[in-house]
CSV table of N, CA and C in Angstrom, one decimal:
chain,number,residue,atom,x,y,z
A,529,MET,N,-47.6,53.0,133.8
A,529,MET,CA,-46.3,53.3,134.1
A,529,MET,C,-45.3,52.3,133.5
A,530,LYS,N,-45.7,51.0,133.6
A,530,LYS,CA,-44.9,49.9,133.0
A,530,LYS,C,-44.7,50.1,131.5
A,531,LEU,N,-45.8,50.6,130.8
A,531,LEU,CA,-45.7,50.9,129.4
A,531,LEU,C,-44.6,51.9,129.1
A,532,LEU,N,-44.6,53.0,129.9
A,532,LEU,CA,-43.6,54.0,129.7
A,532,LEU,C,-42.2,53.5,129.9
A,533,GLU,N,-42.0,52.6,130.9
A,533,GLU,CA,-40.7,52.0,131.2
A,533,GLU,C,-40.2,51.2,130.0
A,534,ASN,N,-41.2,50.4,129.4
A,534,ASN,CA,-40.8,49.6,128.3
A,534,ASN,C,-40.5,50.4,127.1
A,535,LEU,N,-41.1,51.5,126.9
A,535,LEU,CA,-40.8,52.4,125.7
A,535,LEU,C,-39.3,52.8,125.8
A,536,PHE,N,-38.8,53.1,126.9
A,536,PHE,CA,-37.4,53.6,127.0
A,536,PHE,C,-36.4,52.6,127.3
A,537,LYS,N,-36.8,51.3,127.5
A,537,LYS,CA,-35.8,50.3,127.7
A,537,LYS,C,-35.1,50.0,126.4
A,538,PRO,N,-33.7,49.8,126.5
A,538,PRO,CA,-33.0,49.5,125.2
A,538,PRO,C,-33.4,48.1,124.7
A,539,LYS,N,-33.6,48.0,123.4
A,539,LYS,CA,-33.9,46.7,122.8
A,539,LYS,C,-32.6,45.8,122.9
A,540,PRO,N,-32.8,44.5,123.1
A,540,PRO,CA,-31.7,43.6,123.1
A,540,PRO,C,-31.1,43.5,121.7
A,541,PHE,N,-29.8,43.4,121.6
A,541,PHE,CA,-29.1,43.3,120.3
A,541,PHE,C,-29.3,41.8,119.8
A,542,VAL,N,-29.9,41.7,118.7
A,542,VAL,CA,-30.1,40.4,118.1
A,542,VAL,C,-29.4,40.5,116.7
A,543,PRO,N,-28.1,40.0,116.6
A,543,PRO,CA,-27.4,40.1,115.4
A,543,PRO,C,-28.1,39.7,114.1
A,544,TYR,N,-28.9,38.6,114.2
A,544,TYR,CA,-29.6,38.1,113.0
A,544,TYR,C,-30.5,39.1,112.4
A,545,GLN,N,-31.1,39.9,113.3
A,545,GLN,CA,-32.0,41.0,112.8
A,545,GLN,C,-31.2,42.0,111.9
A,546,LEU,N,-30.0,42.2,112.2
A,546,LEU,CA,-29.1,43.1,111.4
A,546,LEU,C,-28.6,42.4,110.2
A,547,PHE,N,-28.0,41.2,110.4
A,547,PHE,CA,-27.3,40.5,109.3
A,547,PHE,C,-28.3,39.8,108.3
A,548,GLY,N,-29.3,39.2,108.9
A,548,GLY,CA,-30.2,38.4,108.0
A,548,GLY,C,-29.4,37.2,107.4
A,549,HIS,N,-30.1,36.4,106.6
A,549,HIS,CA,-29.5,35.3,105.9
A,549,HIS,C,-28.4,35.7,105.0
A,550,GLU,N,-28.6,36.7,104.2
A,550,GLU,CA,-27.6,37.1,103.2
A,550,GLU,C,-26.3,37.7,103.9
A,551,GLY,N,-26.6,38.5,104.9
A,551,GLY,CA,-25.4,39.0,105.6
A,551,GLY,C,-24.6,38.0,106.3
A,552,LEU,N,-25.3,36.9,106.9
A,552,LEU,CA,-24.5,35.8,107.5
A,552,LEU,C,-23.8,35.0,106.5
A,553,ARG,N,-24.4,34.8,105.3
A,553,ARG,CA,-23.7,34.1,104.2
A,553,ARG,C,-22.5,34.8,103.8
A,554,GLU,N,-22.6,36.1,103.7
A,554,GLU,CA,-21.4,36.9,103.4
A,554,GLU,C,-20.3,36.8,104.5
A,555,LEU,N,-20.7,36.9,105.7
A,555,LEU,CA,-19.8,36.8,106.8
A,555,LEU,C,-19.0,35.5,106.8
A,556,VAL,N,-19.8,34.4,106.6
A,556,VAL,CA,-19.1,33.0,106.5
A,556,VAL,C,-18.2,33.0,105.3
A,557,SER,N,-18.6,33.5,104.1
A,557,SER,CA,-17.8,33.5,102.9
A,557,SER,C,-16.5,34.3,103.2
A,558,ASN,N,-16.6,35.5,103.8
A,558,ASN,CA,-15.5,36.3,104.1
A,558,ASN,C,-14.6,35.6,105.1
A,559,PHE,N,-15.2,34.9,106.1
A,559,PHE,CA,-14.4,34.2,107.1
A,559,PHE,C,-13.5,33.1,106.5
A,560,TYR,N,-14.1,32.3,105.7
A,560,TYR,CA,-13.3,31.2,105.1
A,560,TYR,C,-12.4,31.7,104.0
A,561,TRP,N,-12.7,32.8,103.3
A,561,TRP,CA,-11.8,33.4,102.4
A,561,TRP,C,-10.5,33.8,103.1
A,562,ILE,N,-10.7,34.5,104.2
A,562,ILE,CA,-9.6,35.0,105.0
A,562,ILE,C,-8.8,33.8,105.5
A,563,MET,N,-9.4,32.8,106.1
A,563,MET,CA,-8.7,31.6,106.6
A,563,MET,C,-7.9,30.9,105.5
A,564,GLU,N,-8.5,30.8,104.3
A,564,GLU,CA,-7.8,30.1,103.2
A,564,GLU,C,-6.7,30.9,102.5
A,565,ASN,N,-6.7,32.3,102.7
A,565,ASN,CA,-5.8,33.1,102.0
A,565,ASN,C,-4.8,33.9,102.9
A,566,ASP,N,-5.0,34.0,104.1
A,566,ASP,CA,-4.2,34.8,105.0
A,566,ASP,C,-3.2,33.9,105.8
A,567,LYS,N,-1.9,34.2,105.6
A,567,LYS,CA,-0.9,33.3,106.2
A,567,LYS,C,-1.0,33.3,107.7
A,568,ALA,N,-1.6,34.4,108.3
A,568,ALA,CA,-1.8,34.5,109.7
A,568,ALA,C,-2.8,33.5,110.3
A,569,ALA,N,-3.5,32.7,109.4
A,569,ALA,CA,-4.5,31.8,109.8
A,569,ALA,C,-4.2,30.3,109.4
A,570,GLN,N,-2.9,30.1,109.0
A,570,GLN,CA,-2.5,28.8,108.5
A,570,GLN,C,-2.8,27.6,109.4
A,571,ASP,N,-2.5,27.8,110.7
A,571,ASP,CA,-2.7,26.7,111.7
A,571,ASP,C,-4.2,26.4,111.8
A,572,CYS,N,-5.0,27.4,111.8
A,572,CYS,CA,-6.5,27.2,111.9
A,572,CYS,C,-7.0,26.5,110.6
A,573,LEU,N,-6.4,26.9,109.5
A,573,LEU,CA,-6.8,26.2,108.2
A,573,LEU,C,-6.4,24.7,108.2
A,574,ARG,N,-5.3,24.4,108.7
A,574,ARG,CA,-4.7,23.1,108.7
A,574,ARG,C,-5.5,22.1,109.6
A,575,VAL,N,-6.3,22.5,110.5
A,575,VAL,CA,-7.1,21.6,111.3
A,575,VAL,C,-8.3,21.0,110.5
A,576,HIS,N,-8.6,21.7,109.3
A,576,HIS,CA,-9.7,21.2,108.5
A,576,HIS,C,-9.2,20.2,107.5
A,577,GLU,N,-10.1,19.2,107.1
A,577,GLU,CA,-9.8,18.3,106.0
A,577,GLU,C,-10.1,19.1,104.8
A,578,LEU,N,-9.1,19.5,104.0
A,578,LEU,CA,-9.3,20.4,102.9
A,578,LEU,C,-9.5,19.6,101.6
A,579,GLU,N,-10.2,20.3,100.7
A,579,GLU,CA,-10.4,19.8,99.3
A,579,GLU,C,-9.8,20.9,98.4
A,580,ASN,N,-8.8,20.5,97.7
A,580,ASN,CA,-8.1,21.5,96.8
A,580,ASN,C,-7.7,22.8,97.6
A,581,ASP,N,-7.1,22.6,98.7
A,581,ASP,CA,-6.6,23.6,99.6
A,581,ASP,C,-7.7,24.6,100.1
A,582,GLN,N,-8.9,24.1,100.1
A,582,GLN,CA,-10.1,24.9,100.6
A,582,GLN,C,-10.9,24.1,101.5
A,583,VAL,N,-11.6,24.8,102.4
A,583,VAL,CA,-12.5,24.2,103.4
A,583,VAL,C,-13.7,23.7,102.5
A,584,PRO,N,-14.1,22.5,102.7
A,584,PRO,CA,-15.3,21.9,101.9
A,584,PRO,C,-16.5,22.7,102.1
A,585,PRO,N,-17.3,22.8,101.1
A,585,PRO,CA,-18.6,23.6,101.2
A,585,PRO,C,-19.5,23.1,102.3
A,586,LEU,N,-19.6,21.8,102.6
A,586,LEU,CA,-20.4,21.3,103.7
A,586,LEU,C,-20.0,21.9,105.0
A,587,VAL,N,-18.7,22.1,105.3
A,587,VAL,CA,-18.3,22.7,106.5
A,587,VAL,C,-18.7,24.2,106.6
A,588,LYS,N,-18.5,24.9,105.5
A,588,LYS,CA,-18.9,26.3,105.4
A,588,LYS,C,-20.4,26.4,105.7
A,589,GLU,N,-21.2,25.5,105.1
A,589,GLU,CA,-22.7,25.5,105.3
A,589,GLU,C,-23.0,25.3,106.7
A,590,LYS,N,-22.3,24.4,107.4
A,590,LYS,CA,-22.6,24.1,108.8
A,590,LYS,C,-22.3,25.3,109.7
A,591,LEU,N,-21.3,26.1,109.4
A,591,LEU,CA,-21.0,27.3,110.1
A,591,LEU,C,-22.1,28.3,109.9
A,592,PHE,N,-22.6,28.4,108.7
A,592,PHE,CA,-23.7,29.3,108.4
A,592,PHE,C,-24.9,28.9,109.1
A,593,GLU,N,-25.3,27.7,109.1
A,593,GLU,CA,-26.5,27.2,109.8
A,593,GLU,C,-26.3,27.4,111.3
A,594,PHE,N,-25.2,27.2,111.9
A,594,PHE,CA,-24.9,27.4,113.3
A,594,PHE,C,-25.1,28.9,113.6
A,595,LEU,N,-24.5,29.7,112.8
A,595,LEU,CA,-24.5,31.2,113.1
A,595,LEU,C,-25.9,31.7,113.0
A,596,CYS,N,-26.7,31.2,112.1
A,596,CYS,CA,-28.2,31.6,112.0
A,596,CYS,C,-28.8,31.5,113.4
A,597,GLY,N,-28.7,30.3,114.0
A,597,GLY,CA,-29.4,30.1,115.3
A,597,GLY,C,-28.7,30.9,116.4
A,598,TRP,N,-27.3,30.9,116.4
A,598,TRP,CA,-26.5,31.5,117.4
A,598,TRP,C,-26.7,33.0,117.5
A,599,THR,N,-27.1,33.6,116.4
A,599,THR,CA,-27.3,35.0,116.3
A,599,THR,C,-28.7,35.4,116.5
A,600,GLY,N,-29.6,34.5,116.8
A,600,GLY,CA,-31.0,34.8,117.1
A,600,GLY,C,-32.0,34.5,115.9
A,601,GLY,N,-31.5,33.8,114.9
A,601,GLY,CA,-32.4,33.5,113.8
A,601,GLY,C,-32.9,32.1,113.8
A,602,PRO,N,-33.3,31.6,112.7
A,602,PRO,CA,-33.8,30.2,112.6
A,602,PRO,C,-32.7,29.2,113.0
A,603,GLN,N,-33.2,28.2,113.7
A,603,GLN,CA,-32.3,27.1,114.3
A,603,GLN,C,-32.0,26.1,113.2
A,604,LEU,N,-31.4,26.5,112.1
A,604,LEU,CA,-31.1,25.6,111.0
A,604,LEU,C,-30.2,24.4,111.4
A,605,PHE,N,-29.2,24.7,112.1
A,605,PHE,CA,-28.2,23.7,112.5
A,605,PHE,C,-28.9,22.6,113.4
A,606,ILE,N,-29.6,23.0,114.4
A,606,ILE,CA,-30.3,22.1,115.3
A,606,ILE,C,-31.3,21.3,114.5
A,607,GLN,N,-32.0,21.9,113.6
A,607,GLN,CA,-33.0,21.1,112.7
A,607,GLN,C,-32.3,20.0,111.9
A,608,LYS,N,-31.1,20.3,111.4
A,608,LYS,CA,-30.5,19.3,110.5
A,608,LYS,C,-29.5,18.4,111.3
A,609,HIS,N,-28.9,18.9,112.3
A,609,HIS,CA,-27.8,18.1,112.9
A,609,HIS,C,-28.0,17.8,114.4
A,610,GLY,N,-29.0,18.4,115.0
A,610,GLY,CA,-29.2,18.2,116.5
A,610,GLY,C,-28.5,19.3,117.2
A,611,PRO,N,-28.4,19.2,118.6
A,611,PRO,CA,-27.8,20.3,119.4
A,611,PRO,C,-26.3,20.5,119.0
A,612,PRO,N,-25.9,21.7,119.0
A,612,PRO,CA,-24.5,22.0,118.5
A,612,PRO,C,-23.4,21.3,119.3
A,613,ARG,N,-23.5,21.3,120.6
A,613,ARG,CA,-22.4,20.7,121.4
A,613,ARG,C,-21.0,20.9,120.7
A,614,MET,N,-20.7,22.2,120.6
A,614,MET,CA,-19.5,22.5,119.8
A,614,MET,C,-18.2,21.8,120.3
A,615,ARG,N,-18.0,21.8,121.6
A,615,ARG,CA,-16.8,21.1,122.1
A,615,ARG,C,-16.8,19.7,121.7
A,616,GLN,N,-17.9,19.0,121.8
A,616,GLN,CA,-17.9,17.6,121.5
A,616,GLN,C,-17.7,17.4,120.0
A,617,ARG,N,-18.3,18.2,119.1
A,617,ARG,CA,-18.2,18.1,117.7
A,617,ARG,C,-16.8,18.3,117.2
A,618,HIS,N,-16.0,19.0,118.0
A,618,HIS,CA,-14.6,19.4,117.6
A,618,HIS,C,-13.5,18.6,118.4
A,619,ILE,N,-14.0,17.6,119.2
A,619,ILE,CA,-13.0,16.9,120.1
A,619,ILE,C,-12.0,16.1,119.3
A,620,GLN,N,-12.3,15.6,118.1
A,620,GLN,CA,-11.3,14.8,117.4
A,620,GLN,C,-10.3,15.7,116.7
A,621,ILE,N,-10.4,17.0,116.7
A,621,ILE,CA,-9.5,17.9,116.1
A,621,ILE,C,-8.7,18.6,117.2
A,622,GLN,N,-7.3,18.6,117.0
A,622,GLN,CA,-6.5,19.3,118.0
A,622,GLN,C,-6.6,20.8,117.9
A,623,ILE,N,-7.3,21.4,118.8
A,623,ILE,CA,-7.4,22.9,118.8
A,623,ILE,C,-6.8,23.4,120.1
A,624,GLY,N,-5.8,24.2,119.9
A,624,GLY,CA,-5.1,24.9,121.0
A,624,GLY,C,-5.4,26.4,121.0
A,625,ALA,N,-4.7,27.1,121.8
A,625,ALA,CA,-4.9,28.5,121.9
A,625,ALA,C,-4.5,29.2,120.6
A,626,LYS,N,-3.5,28.7,119.9
A,626,LYS,CA,-3.1,29.3,118.6
A,626,LYS,C,-4.2,29.2,117.6
A,627,GLU,N,-4.8,28.0,117.4
A,627,GLU,CA,-5.8,27.8,116.4
A,627,GLU,C,-7.1,28.6,116.8
A,628,ALA,N,-7.4,28.6,118.1
A,628,ALA,CA,-8.6,29.4,118.5
A,628,ALA,C,-8.4,30.9,118.3
A,629,GLY,N,-7.1,31.3,118.5
A,629,GLY,CA,-6.8,32.7,118.3
A,629,GLY,C,-6.9,33.1,116.8
A,630,GLN,N,-6.4,32.2,116.0
A,630,GLN,CA,-6.5,32.4,114.5
A,630,GLN,C,-8.0,32.4,114.0
A,631,TRP,N,-8.8,31.5,114.6
A,631,TRP,CA,-10.2,31.5,114.2
A,631,TRP,C,-10.8,32.8,114.6
A,632,LEU,N,-10.5,33.3,115.7
A,632,LEU,CA,-11.1,34.6,116.2
A,632,LEU,C,-10.6,35.7,115.3
A,633,TYR,N,-9.3,35.7,114.9
A,633,TYR,CA,-8.7,36.6,114.0
A,633,TYR,C,-9.5,36.7,112.6
A,634,CYS,N,-9.8,35.5,112.1
A,634,CYS,CA,-10.5,35.4,110.9
A,634,CYS,C,-11.9,36.0,111.0
A,635,MET,N,-12.6,35.7,112.1
A,635,MET,CA,-13.9,36.2,112.4
A,635,MET,C,-13.9,37.8,112.5
A,636,GLU,N,-12.9,38.3,113.2
A,636,GLU,CA,-12.8,39.7,113.3
A,636,GLU,C,-12.6,40.4,112.0
A,637,LYS,N,-11.7,39.8,111.1
A,637,LYS,CA,-11.4,40.3,109.8
A,637,LYS,C,-12.7,40.2,108.9
A,638,ALA,N,-13.4,39.1,109.1
A,638,ALA,CA,-14.7,38.9,108.3
A,638,ALA,C,-15.7,40.0,108.7
A,639,LEU,N,-15.8,40.3,110.0
A,639,LEU,CA,-16.7,41.4,110.4
A,639,LEU,C,-16.3,42.7,109.8
A,640,GLU,N,-15.0,43.0,109.8
A,640,GLU,CA,-14.5,44.2,109.2
A,640,GLU,C,-14.8,44.3,107.7
A,641,LYS,N,-14.7,43.2,107.1
A,641,LYS,CA,-15.0,43.2,105.6
A,641,LYS,C,-16.4,43.2,105.2
A,642,SER,N,-17.3,42.9,106.2
A,642,SER,CA,-18.7,42.7,105.9
A,642,SER,C,-19.4,44.0,105.4
A,643,SER,N,-20.3,43.8,104.5
A,643,SER,CA,-21.1,45.0,104.1
A,643,SER,C,-22.1,45.5,105.1
A,644,ILE,N,-22.3,44.7,106.1
A,644,ILE,CA,-23.1,45.1,107.3
A,644,ILE,C,-22.2,45.7,108.3
A,645,LYS,N,-22.3,47.0,108.5
A,645,LYS,CA,-21.4,47.7,109.4
A,645,LYS,C,-22.0,47.7,110.8
A,646,LEU,N,-21.3,47.2,111.8
A,646,LEU,CA,-21.7,47.2,113.2
A,646,LEU,C,-21.1,48.5,113.9
A,647,GLY,N,-21.9,49.0,114.8
A,647,GLY,CA,-21.3,50.0,115.7
A,647,GLY,C,-20.3,49.4,116.6
A,648,LYS,N,-19.4,50.2,117.2
A,648,LYS,CA,-18.3,49.7,118.0
A,648,LYS,C,-18.9,48.8,119.1
A,649,LYS,N,-20.0,49.2,119.8
A,649,LYS,CA,-20.5,48.4,120.9
A,649,LYS,C,-21.0,47.1,120.4
A,650,HIS,N,-21.7,47.0,119.3
A,650,HIS,CA,-22.2,45.7,118.8
A,650,HIS,C,-21.1,44.8,118.3
A,651,LYS,N,-20.1,45.4,117.7
A,651,LYS,CA,-19.0,44.7,117.2
A,651,LYS,C,-18.2,44.0,118.4
A,652,GLN,N,-18.0,44.8,119.5
A,652,GLN,CA,-17.4,44.3,120.7
A,652,GLN,C,-18.2,43.2,121.3
A,653,LEU,N,-19.5,43.3,121.3
A,653,LEU,CA,-20.4,42.2,121.9
A,653,LEU,C,-20.2,41.0,121.1
A,654,MET,N,-20.2,41.1,119.7
A,654,MET,CA,-20.1,39.9,118.9
A,654,MET,C,-18.7,39.3,119.1
A,655,LEU,N,-17.6,40.1,119.1
A,655,LEU,CA,-16.3,39.6,119.3
A,655,LEU,C,-16.1,38.9,120.6
A,656,LYS,N,-16.7,39.4,121.6
A,656,LYS,CA,-16.7,38.8,123.0
A,656,LYS,C,-17.3,37.4,122.9
A,657,SER,N,-18.5,37.4,122.3
A,657,SER,CA,-19.2,36.1,122.2
A,657,SER,C,-18.4,35.1,121.3
A,658,PHE,N,-17.8,35.6,120.2
A,658,PHE,CA,-17.0,34.7,119.4
A,658,PHE,C,-15.8,34.2,120.1
A,659,ALA,N,-15.2,35.1,121.0
A,659,ALA,CA,-14.0,34.7,121.8
A,659,ALA,C,-14.4,33.6,122.8
A,660,ALA,N,-15.6,33.7,123.4
A,660,ALA,CA,-16.0,32.7,124.3
A,660,ALA,C,-16.2,31.3,123.6
A,661,LEU,N,-16.8,31.4,122.4
A,661,LEU,CA,-17.0,30.2,121.5
A,661,LEU,C,-15.6,29.6,121.2
A,662,ALA,N,-14.7,30.4,120.8
A,662,ALA,CA,-13.3,29.9,120.4
A,662,ALA,C,-12.7,29.2,121.6
A,663,VAL,N,-12.8,29.8,122.8
A,663,VAL,CA,-12.2,29.1,124.0
A,663,VAL,C,-12.9,27.8,124.3
A,664,ARG,N,-14.3,27.8,124.1
A,664,ARG,CA,-15.0,26.6,124.4
A,664,ARG,C,-14.6,25.4,123.6
A,665,ILE,N,-14.2,25.6,122.4
A,665,ILE,CA,-13.8,24.4,121.6
A,665,ILE,C,-12.4,24.0,121.7
A,666,GLN,N,-11.6,24.7,122.5
A,666,GLN,CA,-10.2,24.4,122.7
A,666,GLN,C,-10.1,23.0,123.4
A,667,ASN,N,-9.2,22.2,123.0
A,667,ASN,CA,-9.0,20.9,123.7
A,667,ASN,C,-7.6,20.5,123.9
A,668,GLN,N,-6.7,21.5,123.7
A,668,GLN,CA,-5.3,21.2,123.9
A,668,GLN,C,-4.7,22.2,124.9
């Protein structure tokens, strides 16, 4: 009987299984392209130490590594940098509701632009999780 129950149980959503390495790289690339080019994300962009008006490649790589583990894939960030402790890692940067909202805006636009198309339910789950992350790093 347990076997039958397990057959009909919905599988948990593991975004990494859908995106994979390349899909997450694309998501991060889209995310920072939007942040660097969309006037609606100016305040979020300004909290970064920029190189030639762009977010440095190392910062982009760290987000990719974090997202790999955060979405259920390999724990690349933890292997290289230790526990994420996102609030502590961002404490020296002034992040208020405006910057957090713009970060979330960039992530939502990046998901829309992605070649990996999520169903409405999965997109909402991801955006809800991203929103919780954005709130967690606010310090203003």
